[in-house]
PDB file of C-alpha atoms and ligand atoms in Angstrom:
ATOM      1  CA  UNK A   1      -0.325  -0.170   0.133  1.00 70.00           C
ATOM      2  CA  UNK A   2       0.768   3.755  -0.769  1.00 84.00           C
ATOM      3  CA  UNK A   3       0.318   6.419   1.547  1.00 91.00           C
ATOM      4  CA  UNK A   4      -1.322   9.860   0.359  1.00 91.00           C
ATOM      5  CA  UNK A   5       2.018  11.416   0.410  1.00 92.00           C
ATOM      6  CA  UNK A   6       3.711   8.484  -2.114  1.00 92.00           C
ATOM      7  CA  UNK A   7       0.557   8.652  -3.954  1.00 95.00           C
ATOM      8  CA  UNK A   8       1.035  12.362  -5.145  1.00 96.00           C
ATOM      9  CA  UNK A   9       5.017  11.708  -5.124  1.00 97.00           C
ATOM     10  CA  UNK A  10       4.075   9.236  -7.821  1.00 98.00           C
ATOM     11  CA  UNK A  11       1.696  11.516  -9.820  1.00 98.00           C
ATOM     12  CA  UNK A  12       4.048  13.892  -9.881  1.00 98.00           C
ATOM     13  CA  UNK A  13       6.828  11.614 -11.222  1.00 98.00           C
ATOM     14  CA  UNK A  14       4.590  11.051 -14.022  1.00 98.00           C
ATOM     15  CA  UNK A  15       3.909  14.622 -14.736  1.00 98.00           C
ATOM     16  CA  UNK A  16       7.508  14.929 -14.990  1.00 98.00           C
ATOM     17  CA  UNK A  17       8.007  12.582 -17.436  1.00 98.00           C
ATOM     18  CA  UNK A  18       5.690  14.856 -19.863  1.00 98.00           C
ATOM     19  CA  UNK A  19       7.442  17.659 -19.444  1.00 97.00           C
ATOM     20  CA  UNK A  20      10.818  16.511 -20.684  1.00 98.00           C
ATOM     21  CA  UNK A  21       9.784  13.977 -22.887  1.00 98.00           C
ATOM     22  CA  UNK A  22       6.059  14.820 -24.139  1.00 98.00           C
ATOM     23  CA  UNK A  23       6.289  15.496 -27.999  1.00 98.00           C
ATOM     24  CA  UNK A  24       4.911  19.197 -27.932  1.00 97.00           C
ATOM     25  CA  UNK A  25       8.758  20.146 -27.975  1.00 97.00           C
ATOM     26  CA  UNK A  26       9.609  18.368 -30.820  1.00 98.00           C
ATOM     27  CA  UNK A  27      10.870  20.467 -33.096  1.00 98.00           C
ATOM     28  CA  UNK A  28       8.660  18.999 -35.784  1.00 98.00           C
ATOM     29  CA  UNK A  29       5.997  20.481 -33.983  1.00 98.00           C
ATOM     30  CA  UNK A  30       7.214  23.741 -33.206  1.00 98.00           C
ATOM     31  CA  UNK A  31       7.440  24.073 -36.852  1.00 98.00           C
ATOM     32  CA  UNK A  32       3.930  22.785 -37.536  1.00 98.00           C
ATOM     33  CA  UNK A  33       2.116  24.940 -34.997  1.00 98.00           C
ATOM     34  CA  UNK A  34       4.305  28.216 -35.568  1.00 98.00           C
ATOM     35  CA  UNK A  35       2.970  28.222 -39.367  1.00 98.00           C
ATOM     36  CA  UNK A  36       6.428  26.663 -40.187  1.00 98.00           C
ATOM     37  CA  UNK A  37       5.427  23.638 -42.177  1.00 98.00           C
ATOM     38  CA  UNK A  38       5.395  23.344 -46.545  1.00 98.00           C
ATOM     39  CA  UNK A  39       2.377  21.392 -46.952  1.00 98.00           C
ATOM     40  CA  UNK A  40       4.676  18.706 -48.370  1.00 98.00           C
ATOM     41  CA  UNK A  41       5.408  18.712 -44.714  1.00 98.00           C
ATOM     42  CA  UNK A  42       2.408  18.664 -43.603  1.00 98.00           C
ATOM     43  CA  UNK A  43       1.125  16.463 -46.408  1.00 98.00           C
ATOM     44  CA  UNK A  44       3.894  14.100 -44.908  1.00 98.00           C
ATOM     45  CA  UNK A  45       2.615  14.465 -40.777  1.00 98.00           C
ATOM     46  CA  UNK A  46      -1.209  13.580 -41.952  1.00 98.00           C
ATOM     47  CA  UNK A  47      -0.393  10.727 -43.924  1.00 98.00           C
ATOM     48  CA  UNK A  48       2.090   9.357 -41.504  1.00 98.00           C
ATOM     49  CA  UNK A  49      -0.356  10.279 -38.183  1.00 98.00           C
ATOM     50  CA  UNK A  50      -2.766   9.050 -39.919  1.00 98.00           C
ATOM     51  CA  UNK A  51      -1.148   5.217 -38.750  1.00 98.00           C
ATOM     52  CA  UNK A  52      -1.388   6.348 -35.129  1.00 98.00           C
ATOM     53  CA  UNK A  53      -4.959   6.795 -35.367  1.00 96.00           C
ATOM     54  CA  UNK A  54      -5.203   3.464 -37.239  1.00 97.00           C
ATOM     55  CA  UNK A  55      -3.808   1.220 -35.075  1.00 98.00           C
ATOM     56  CA  UNK A  56      -5.185   3.132 -31.547  1.00 98.00           C
ATOM     57  CA  UNK A  57      -8.320   1.833 -31.831  1.00 98.00           C
ATOM     58  CA  UNK A  58      -6.225  -1.491 -32.446  1.00 98.00           C
ATOM     59  CA  UNK A  59      -3.786  -1.176 -28.801  1.00 98.00           C
ATOM     60  CA  UNK A  60      -7.268  -0.714 -27.168  1.00 98.00           C
ATOM     61  CA  UNK A  61      -8.807  -3.815 -28.303  1.00 98.00           C
ATOM     62  CA  UNK A  62      -5.394  -5.649 -28.155  1.00 98.00           C
ATOM     63  CA  UNK A  63      -6.346  -4.482 -24.170  1.00 98.00           C
ATOM     64  CA  UNK A  64     -10.216  -4.965 -23.096  1.00 98.00           C
ATOM     65  CA  UNK A  65      -8.732  -8.856 -25.246  1.00 97.00           C
ATOM     66  CA  UNK A  66      -6.795  -8.827 -22.033  1.00 96.00           C
ATOM     67  CA  UNK A  67      -8.901  -7.930 -19.346  1.00 96.00           C
ATOM     68  CA  UNK A  68     -11.087  -9.990 -17.098  1.00 95.00           C
ATOM     69  CA  UNK A  69     -12.464  -7.160 -15.514  1.00 94.00           C
ATOM     70  CA  UNK A  70     -16.131  -5.980 -16.583  1.00 96.00           C
ATOM     71  CA  UNK A  71     -16.049  -2.350 -14.755  1.00 94.00           C
ATOM     72  CA  UNK A  72     -12.173  -1.361 -16.822  1.00 95.00           C
ATOM     73  CA  UNK A  73     -13.623  -3.342 -19.673  1.00 97.00           C
ATOM     74  CA  UNK A  74     -16.811  -0.434 -19.561  1.00 96.00           C
ATOM     75  CA  UNK A  75     -14.886   2.477 -18.537  1.00 95.00           C
ATOM     76  CA  UNK A  76     -12.136   1.403 -21.700  1.00 97.00           C
ATOM     77  CA  UNK A  77     -14.724   0.369 -24.512  1.00 96.00           C
ATOM     78  CA  UNK A  78     -15.198   3.882 -25.629  1.00 96.00           C
ATOM     79  CA  UNK A  79     -12.564   4.631 -26.532  1.00 97.00           C
ATOM     80  CA  UNK A  80     -13.076   2.390 -30.150  1.00 97.00           C
ATOM     81  CA  UNK A  81     -16.301   3.605 -30.029  1.00 96.00           C
ATOM     82  CA  UNK A  82     -14.792   7.150 -30.156  1.00 96.00           C
ATOM     83  CA  UNK A  83     -12.240   5.881 -32.690  1.00 97.00           C
ATOM     84  CA  UNK A  84     -14.256   4.337 -35.110  1.00 97.00           C
ATOM     85  CA  UNK A  85     -17.959   6.137 -34.419  1.00 96.00           C
ATOM     86  CA  UNK A  86     -20.905   3.939 -35.912  1.00 95.00           C
ATOM     87  CA  UNK A  87     -21.263   1.719 -39.389  1.00 96.00           C
ATOM     88  CA  UNK A  88     -22.377   5.250 -41.126  1.00 94.00           C
ATOM     89  CA  UNK A  89     -20.413   8.035 -39.527  1.00 94.00           C
ATOM     90  CA  UNK A  90     -18.360   9.904 -37.041  1.00 95.00           C
ATOM     91  CA  UNK A  91     -15.337   8.758 -35.086  1.00 97.00           C
ATOM     92  CA  UNK A  92     -12.161  10.089 -35.255  1.00 97.00           C
ATOM     93  CA  UNK A  93     -10.631   8.182 -37.970  1.00 98.00           C
ATOM     94  CA  UNK A  94     -13.153   9.636 -40.611  1.00 98.00           C
ATOM     95  CA  UNK A  95     -12.812  12.891 -38.838  1.00 98.00           C
ATOM     96  CA  UNK A  96      -9.089  12.621 -39.184  1.00 98.00           C
ATOM     97  CA  UNK A  97      -9.407  11.404 -43.334  1.00 98.00           C
ATOM     98  CA  UNK A  98     -11.153  14.938 -43.937  1.00 98.00           C
ATOM     99  CA  UNK A  99      -7.873  16.569 -42.165  1.00 98.00           C
ATOM    100  CA  UNK A 100      -6.514  14.857 -45.097  1.00 98.00           C
ATOM    101  CA  UNK A 101      -8.765  15.972 -47.613  1.00 98.00           C
ATOM    102  CA  UNK A 102      -8.817  19.700 -46.400  1.00 98.00           C
ATOM    103  CA  UNK A 103      -5.009  19.490 -47.308  1.00 98.00           C
ATOM    104  CA  UNK A 104      -5.579  18.198 -50.292  1.00 98.00           C
ATOM    105  CA  UNK A 105      -4.817  14.074 -50.192  1.00 98.00           C
ATOM    106  CA  UNK A 106      -7.238  11.855 -51.732  1.00 98.00           C
ATOM    107  CA  UNK A 107      -8.598  10.045 -48.034  1.00 98.00           C
ATOM    108  CA  UNK A 108      -8.347   6.956 -49.847  1.00 98.00           C
ATOM    109  CA  UNK A 109      -4.984   6.962 -50.129  1.00 98.00           C
ATOM    110  CA  UNK A 110      -4.062   7.921 -46.796  1.00 98.00           C
ATOM    111  CA  UNK A 111      -6.570   4.836 -45.379  1.00 98.00           C
ATOM    112  CA  UNK A 112      -4.578   2.985 -47.513  1.00 98.00           C
ATOM    113  CA  UNK A 113      -1.594   3.517 -45.625  1.00 98.00           C
ATOM    114  CA  UNK A 114       1.008   3.523 -48.799  1.00 97.00           C
ATOM    115  CA  UNK A 115       3.476   6.683 -47.899  1.00 98.00           C
ATOM    116  CA  UNK A 116       3.821   5.637 -44.436  1.00 98.00           C
ATOM    117  CA  UNK A 117       7.477   5.618 -43.360  1.00 98.00           C
ATOM    118  CA  UNK A 118       9.296   2.496 -41.871  1.00 98.00           C
ATOM    119  CA  UNK A 119      10.152   4.790 -38.977  1.00 98.00           C
ATOM    120  CA  UNK A 120       6.534   5.293 -38.190  1.00 98.00           C
ATOM    121  CA  UNK A 121       5.393   1.839 -38.973  1.00 98.00           C
ATOM    122  CA  UNK A 122       7.965   0.362 -36.195  1.00 98.00           C
ATOM    123  CA  UNK A 123       7.033   3.027 -33.312  1.00 98.00           C
ATOM    124  CA  UNK A 124       3.607   2.917 -33.773  1.00 98.00           C
ATOM    125  CA  UNK A 125       4.068  -1.227 -33.984  1.00 98.00           C
ATOM    126  CA  UNK A 126       6.063  -1.721 -31.046  1.00 98.00           C
ATOM    127  CA  UNK A 127       2.996   0.437 -28.574  1.00 98.00           C
ATOM    128  CA  UNK A 128       0.190  -1.871 -30.007  1.00 98.00           C
ATOM    129  CA  UNK A 129       2.836  -4.912 -28.968  1.00 98.00           C
ATOM    130  CA  UNK A 130       3.362  -3.292 -26.052  1.00 98.00           C
ATOM    131  CA  UNK A 131       0.250  -2.943 -25.225  1.00 98.00           C
ATOM    132  CA  UNK A 132      -1.156  -6.993 -26.465  1.00 98.00           C
ATOM    133  CA  UNK A 133       1.555  -8.367 -24.080  1.00 98.00           C
ATOM    134  CA  UNK A 134       2.626  -6.473 -21.083  1.00 98.00           C
ATOM    135  CA  UNK A 135       0.936  -6.390 -17.803  1.00 98.00           C
ATOM    136  CA  UNK A 136      -2.206  -4.373 -17.856  1.00 97.00           C
ATOM    137  CA  UNK A 137      -1.176  -1.429 -14.986  1.00 98.00           C
ATOM    138  CA  UNK A 138       1.983  -0.999 -18.181  1.00 98.00           C
ATOM    139  CA  UNK A 139      -0.344  -1.089 -20.592  1.00 98.00           C
ATOM    140  CA  UNK A 140      -2.601   2.026 -18.997  1.00 98.00           C
ATOM    141  CA  UNK A 141       0.258   3.408 -17.818  1.00 98.00           C
ATOM    142  CA  UNK A 142       1.509   3.319 -21.666  1.00 98.00           C
ATOM    143  CA  UNK A 143      -1.943   5.404 -22.531  1.00 98.00           C
ATOM    144  CA  UNK A 144      -1.278   8.523 -20.276  1.00 98.00           C
ATOM    145  CA  UNK A 145       0.895  10.527 -22.284  1.00 98.00           C
ATOM    146  CA  UNK A 146      -2.947  12.089 -23.260  1.00 96.00           C
ATOM    147  CA  UNK A 147      -2.100  13.543 -19.408  1.00 97.00           C
ATOM    148  CA  UNK A 148      -0.735  15.710 -22.230  1.00 97.00           C
ATOM    149  CA  UNK A 149      -2.561  15.958 -24.589  1.00 95.00           C
ATOM    150  CA  UNK A 150      -4.669  18.671 -24.572  1.00 94.00           C
ATOM    151  CA  UNK A 151      -2.841  21.528 -24.229  1.00 94.00           C
ATOM    152  CA  UNK A 152      -0.263  20.051 -27.488  1.00 96.00           C
ATOM    153  CA  UNK A 153      -3.850  19.747 -29.408  1.00 96.00           C
ATOM    154  CA  UNK A 154      -4.987  23.544 -28.047  1.00 96.00           C
ATOM    155  CA  UNK A 155      -2.122  24.694 -29.545  1.00 96.00           C
ATOM    156  CA  UNK A 156      -1.974  22.832 -32.572  1.00 97.00           C
ATOM    157  CA  UNK A 157      -5.889  24.353 -33.188  1.00 98.00           C
ATOM    158  CA  UNK A 158      -5.018  27.759 -32.725  1.00 97.00           C
ATOM    159  CA  UNK A 159      -1.318  28.145 -34.687  1.00 98.00           C
ATOM    160  CA  UNK A 160      -2.891  25.544 -37.816  1.00 98.00           C
ATOM    161  CA  UNK A 161      -6.234  28.812 -37.521  1.00 98.00           C
ATOM    162  CA  UNK A 162      -3.808  31.185 -37.633  1.00 98.00           C
ATOM    163  CA  UNK A 163      -1.016  30.432 -40.104  1.00 98.00           C
ATOM    164  CA  UNK A 164      -2.248  27.650 -42.590  1.00 98.00           C
ATOM    165  CA  UNK A 165      -5.637  28.667 -45.462  1.00 97.00           C
ATOM    166  CA  UNK A 166      -6.993  24.550 -45.250  1.00 98.00           C
ATOM    167  CA  UNK A 167      -7.520  25.187 -41.274  1.00 98.00           C
ATOM    168  CA  UNK A 168     -11.165  25.497 -40.173  1.00 97.00           C
ATOM    169  CA  UNK A 169     -13.587  24.136 -38.219  1.00 95.00           C
ATOM    170  CA  UNK A 170     -14.251  21.117 -40.013  1.00 95.00           C
ATOM    171  CA  UNK A 171     -10.700  20.108 -40.830  1.00 97.00           C
ATOM    172  CA  UNK A 172      -9.681  20.419 -37.767  1.00 97.00           C
ATOM    173  CA  UNK A 173     -13.032  18.530 -36.226  1.00 96.00           C
ATOM    174  CA  UNK A 174     -10.346  15.636 -34.999  1.00 97.00           C
ATOM    175  CA  UNK A 175      -8.330  17.764 -32.166  1.00 96.00           C
ATOM    176  CA  UNK A 176     -11.486  19.755 -31.097  1.00 96.00           C
ATOM    177  CA  UNK A 177     -12.971  16.743 -30.689  1.00 95.00           C
ATOM    178  CA  UNK A 178     -10.468  14.758 -28.187  1.00 95.00           C
ATOM    179  CA  UNK A 179     -10.445  17.673 -26.299  1.00 95.00           C
ATOM    180  CA  UNK A 180     -13.182  16.584 -24.440  1.00 93.00           C
ATOM    181  CA  UNK A 181     -12.155  12.958 -24.949  1.00 92.00           C
ATOM    182  CA  UNK A 182      -9.190  12.729 -23.650  1.00 91.00           C
ATOM    183  CA  UNK A 183     -10.064  14.452 -20.097  1.00 91.00           C
ATOM    184  CA  UNK A 184     -12.012  11.507 -19.785  1.00 91.00           C
ATOM    185  CA  UNK A 185     -10.210   8.823 -20.883  1.00 92.00           C
ATOM    186  CA  UNK A 186      -6.938   9.716 -18.984  1.00 94.00           C
ATOM    187  CA  UNK A 187      -8.759  10.939 -15.920  1.00 95.00           C
ATOM    188  CA  UNK A 188      -9.965   7.342 -15.232  1.00 96.00           C
ATOM    189  CA  UNK A 189      -6.244   5.685 -16.477  1.00 97.00           C
ATOM    190  CA  UNK A 190      -4.287   7.658 -13.981  1.00 98.00           C
ATOM    191  CA  UNK A 191      -6.786   6.971 -11.066  1.00 97.00           C
ATOM    192  CA  UNK A 192      -6.197   2.970 -12.667  1.00 97.00           C
ATOM    193  CA  UNK A 193      -2.331   3.077 -12.141  1.00 98.00           C
ATOM    194  CA  UNK A 194      -2.406   5.897  -9.030  1.00 98.00           C
ATOM    195  CA  UNK A 195      -4.750   2.506  -7.316  1.00 97.00           C
ATOM    196  CA  UNK A 196      -2.696  -0.283  -9.290  1.00 97.00           C
ATOM    197  CA  UNK A 197       0.574   1.161  -8.358  1.00 97.00           C
ATOM    198  CA  UNK A 198       1.049   0.093  -4.689  1.00 95.00           C
ATOM    199  CA  UNK A 199       4.756  -0.755  -4.307  1.00 97.00           C
ATOM    200  CA  UNK A 200       7.510   0.554  -5.558  1.00 97.00           C
ATOM    201  CA  UNK A 201       8.572  -1.948  -8.694  1.00 98.00           C
ATOM    202  CA  UNK A 202       5.059  -1.442  -9.988  1.00 98.00           C
ATOM    203  CA  UNK A 203       5.505   2.533  -9.937  1.00 98.00           C
ATOM    204  CA  UNK A 204       8.975   2.119 -11.490  1.00 98.00           C
ATOM    205  CA  UNK A 205       7.394  -0.269 -14.298  1.00 98.00           C
ATOM    206  CA  UNK A 206       4.254   1.921 -14.409  1.00 98.00           C
ATOM    207  CA  UNK A 207       6.659   4.967 -15.440  1.00 98.00           C
ATOM    208  CA  UNK A 208       8.794   2.936 -17.355  1.00 98.00           C
ATOM    209  CA  UNK A 209       5.162   2.210 -19.734  1.00 98.00           C
ATOM    210  CA  UNK A 210       4.841   5.660 -19.757  1.00 98.00           C
ATOM    211  CA  UNK A 211       8.528   7.281 -20.988  1.00 98.00           C
ATOM    212  CA  UNK A 212       7.944   3.992 -23.695  1.00 99.00           C
ATOM    213  CA  UNK A 213       5.249   5.654 -25.038  1.00 98.00           C
ATOM    214  CA  UNK A 214       6.970   8.950 -24.914  1.00 98.00           C
ATOM    215  CA  UNK A 215       9.683   7.406 -27.244  1.00 98.00           C
ATOM    216  CA  UNK A 216       6.578   6.145 -29.077  1.00 98.00           C
ATOM    217  CA  UNK A 217       5.375   9.404 -30.053  1.00 98.00           C
ATOM    218  CA  UNK A 218       9.310  11.364 -30.603  1.00 98.00           C
ATOM    219  CA  UNK A 219      10.438   8.566 -32.980  1.00 98.00           C
ATOM    220  CA  UNK A 220       7.557   9.292 -34.879  1.00 98.00           C
ATOM    221  CA  UNK A 221       7.951  13.279 -35.118  1.00 98.00           C
ATOM    222  CA  UNK A 222      11.731  12.098 -35.909  1.00 98.00           C
ATOM    223  CA  UNK A 223      11.289   9.232 -38.340  1.00 98.00           C
ATOM    224  CA  UNK A 224       8.965  13.318 -40.207  1.00 98.00           C
ATOM    225  CA  UNK A 225      11.781  15.605 -39.734  1.00 98.00           C
ATOM    226  CA  UNK A 226      14.636  13.065 -41.269  1.00 98.00           C
ATOM    227  CA  UNK A 227      12.581  12.374 -44.457  1.00 98.00           C
ATOM    228  CA  UNK A 228      10.571  15.348 -45.184  1.00 98.00           C
ATOM    229  CA  UNK A 229      12.750  18.643 -43.292  1.00 98.00           C
ATOM    230  CA  UNK A 230      16.504  17.401 -42.848  1.00 98.00           C
ATOM    231  CA  UNK A 231      17.995  16.022 -44.444  1.00 98.00           C
ATOM    232  CA  UNK A 232      15.546  15.084 -46.047  1.00 98.00           C
ATOM    233  CA  UNK A 233      16.325  11.812 -46.905  1.00 98.00           C
ATOM    234  CA  UNK A 234      12.819   9.426 -47.648  1.00 98.00           C
ATOM    235  CA  UNK A 235      13.104   6.344 -47.246  1.00 98.00           C
ATOM    236  CA  UNK A 236      12.268   3.205 -49.256  1.00 97.00           C
ATOM    237  CA  UNK A 237       8.449   3.308 -49.437  1.00 96.00           C
ATOM    238  CA  UNK A 238       7.961   6.777 -47.755  1.00 98.00           C
ATOM    239  CA  UNK A 239       5.276   9.038 -49.561  1.00 98.00           C
ATOM    240  CA  UNK A 240       7.501  11.295 -52.619  1.00 97.00           C
ATOM    241  CA  UNK A 241       5.657  13.910 -52.102  1.00 97.00           C
ATOM    242  CA  UNK A 242       2.927  13.484 -55.331  1.00 96.00           C
ATOM    243  CA  UNK A 243       1.649  10.679 -54.879  1.00 97.00           C
ATOM    244  CA  UNK A 244      -2.434  10.682 -53.854  1.00 98.00           C
ATOM    245  CA  UNK A 245      -3.011  13.876 -54.173  1.00 97.00           C
ATOM    246  CA  UNK A 246      -6.613  14.809 -55.029  1.00 93.00           C
ATOM    247  CA  UNK A 247      -7.136  17.196 -58.210  1.00 77.00           C
ATOM    248  CA  UNK A 248      -4.679  20.510 -58.321  1.00 52.00           C
ATOM    249  CA  UNK A 249      -1.701  21.080 -56.492  1.00 47.00           C
ATOM    250  CA  UNK A 250      -2.189  24.180 -54.266  1.00 46.00           C
ATOM    251  CA  UNK A 251       0.313  26.165 -53.594  1.00 45.00           C
ATOM    252  CA  UNK A 252       3.361  24.795 -51.608  1.00 45.00           C
ATOM    253  CA  UNK A 253       4.459  27.652 -48.491  1.00 39.00           C
ATOM    254  CA  UNK A 254       2.184  27.792 -45.987  1.00 42.00           C
ATOM    255  CA  UNK A 255       3.511  31.192 -45.445  1.00 40.00           C
ATOM    256  CA  UNK A 256       1.278  31.642 -49.316  1.00 37.00           C
ATOM    257  CA  UNK A 257      -1.987  29.910 -47.505  1.00 39.00           C
ATOM    258  CA  UNK A 258      -2.018  32.264 -44.596  1.00 37.00           C
ATOM    259  CA  UNK A 259      -5.104  33.197 -43.071  1.00 34.00           C
ATOM    260  CA  UNK A 260      -5.180  36.732 -43.957  1.00 32.00           C
ATOM    261  CA  UNK A 261      -4.732  36.513 -47.533  1.00 29.00           C
ATOM    262  CA  UNK A 262      -4.786  32.763 -48.706  1.00 31.00           C
ATOM    263  CA  UNK A 263      -8.742  31.786 -47.685  1.00 30.00           C
ATOM    264  CA  UNK A 264     -10.092  34.020 -51.162  1.00 25.00           C
ATOM    265  CA  UNK A 265      -6.566  32.210 -53.706  1.00 25.00           C
ATOM    266  CA  UNK A 266      -8.096  29.116 -52.975  1.00 23.00           C
TER     267      UNK A 266
HETATM  268  O1  LIG B   1      -1.798  14.351 -31.035  1.00 93.56           O
HETATM  269  C1  LIG B   1      -1.446  14.484 -30.158  1.00 93.56           C
HETATM  270  O2  LIG B   1      -0.422  14.809 -29.809  1.00 93.56           O
HETATM  271  C2  LIG B   1      -1.995  13.126 -29.834  1.00 93.56           C
HETATM  272  C3  LIG B   1      -0.755  12.199 -28.879  1.00 93.56           C
HETATM  273  C4  LIG B   1      -1.519  11.261 -28.491  1.00 93.56           C
HETATM  274  C5  LIG B   1      -0.925  10.523 -27.112  1.00 93.56           C
HETATM  275  O3  LIG B   1      -0.360  11.040 -26.244  1.00 93.56           O
HETATM  276  O4  LIG B   1      -0.499   9.525 -27.437  1.00 93.56           O
HETATM  277  C6  LIG B   1      -2.829  10.796 -28.273  1.00 93.56           C
HETATM  278  C7  LIG B   1      -3.944  11.636 -29.333  1.00 93.56           C
HETATM  279  N1  LIG B   1      -2.761  13.291 -29.714  1.00 93.56           N
HETATM  280  C8  LIG B   1      -5.077  11.563 -29.426  1.00 93.56           C
HETATM  281  O5  LIG B   1      -5.910  12.149 -30.944  1.00 93.56           O
HETATM  282  C9  LIG B   1      -5.481  10.136 -29.356  1.00 93.56           C
HETATM  283  O6  LIG B   1      -6.433   9.597 -29.505  1.00 93.56           O
HETATM  284  C10 LIG B   1      -4.963   9.195 -28.769  1.00 93.56           C
HETATM  285  C11 LIG B   1      -5.079   8.171 -27.977  1.00 93.56           C
HETATM  286  C12 LIG B   1      -3.917   7.580 -27.020  1.00 93.56           C
HETATM  287  C13 LIG B   1      -4.144   6.316 -27.048  1.00 93.56           C
HETATM  288  O7  LIG B   1      -2.693   6.506 -26.499  1.00 93.56           O
HETATM  289  O8  LIG B   1      -4.998   5.897 -26.220  1.00 93.56           O
HETATM  290  N2  LIG B   1      -2.729   8.666 -27.244  1.00 93.56           N
HETATM  291  C14 LIG B   1      -3.913   9.702 -28.299  1.00 93.56           C
END
C-alpha cells in the first residue's frame, strides 16, 4: 500500500516525465504549430499520423481482449467507439480523413497507409505489441501521455487556424473532439495507475511504460523530420511528396496560404 504522500510523489513523477519528454517540444511540432511547415511537410505529417490513428483502436481492442474485469472493460470500450465511430458516420478516423482531404490528399490514399515511413510503422506497431503483451498496469500507464494531449491539441488548433488556409472547423474537428474525449479517458487511466501501482517496483514499471510511450511519439516525429525537413532523405517506401494528391496541387508554402490573404485564393 502507498501512503497519500507516496501516491502524490508518484503522480508528480509521471507529470515530470511528460514535461521532459512529451512530443510537444519536438522541432517538427514547433514548425507545424508555428506555421513554418510547407504543405508537403503538413501532408507528410497527416499521412504518417494516420497510421497512429488507425492503430489506436486496435491497441485498445488488444487491451480489452486481456481484461478480465467487467468494470475496466466498460470504462475502456468507449475509446474504440470514439475512434471508429458508427457504421456509417462519426469517429476520429473519419475526422482524420476529413483533415486529409482538407490538406489536398485523397482520403483513400491516406487510409491505404501506403507511403507511411518505416520508422512510423515500427514505432506504432511497438506500441500495439506493448499493450498486447505487458501487464495491464503498464498497458494503462502507456496511455497516460494523454495527460499532456489537450495542451498540444489546443496549441495545434490555434496554430493551424492562424497559419494555414486549409484550417477551419471542419478540417480540425478531430482535435476539437479530443479536447473532451482525452480528459475523460485520462482521468480514468490515471486513477487506475495511481491505485494499482502500490509498490515501488510497480511504480517503476508504470513510469517506464510512460517513458516508452513518449519514445513511440517522439520517434514518429524524428522520422518525419529526417525524411521531409533535414537531411530530407526519404527512405524506400516513404511518401514521395506527390502520390495520393486530390485534384490540382495547392500552393506549396504555408506562408502563401496565410489566413489573411490565402483563404480567398483557394
Ligand atoms: O496529437 C497528439 O499529440 C496526440 C497524442 C496522443 C498521445 O499522447 O498518445 C494521442 C492523441 N493525440 C490522440 O488524438 C489520441 O486519440 C490518442 C489515444 C492515445 C492512446 O495512447 O490511447 N494517445 C493519443
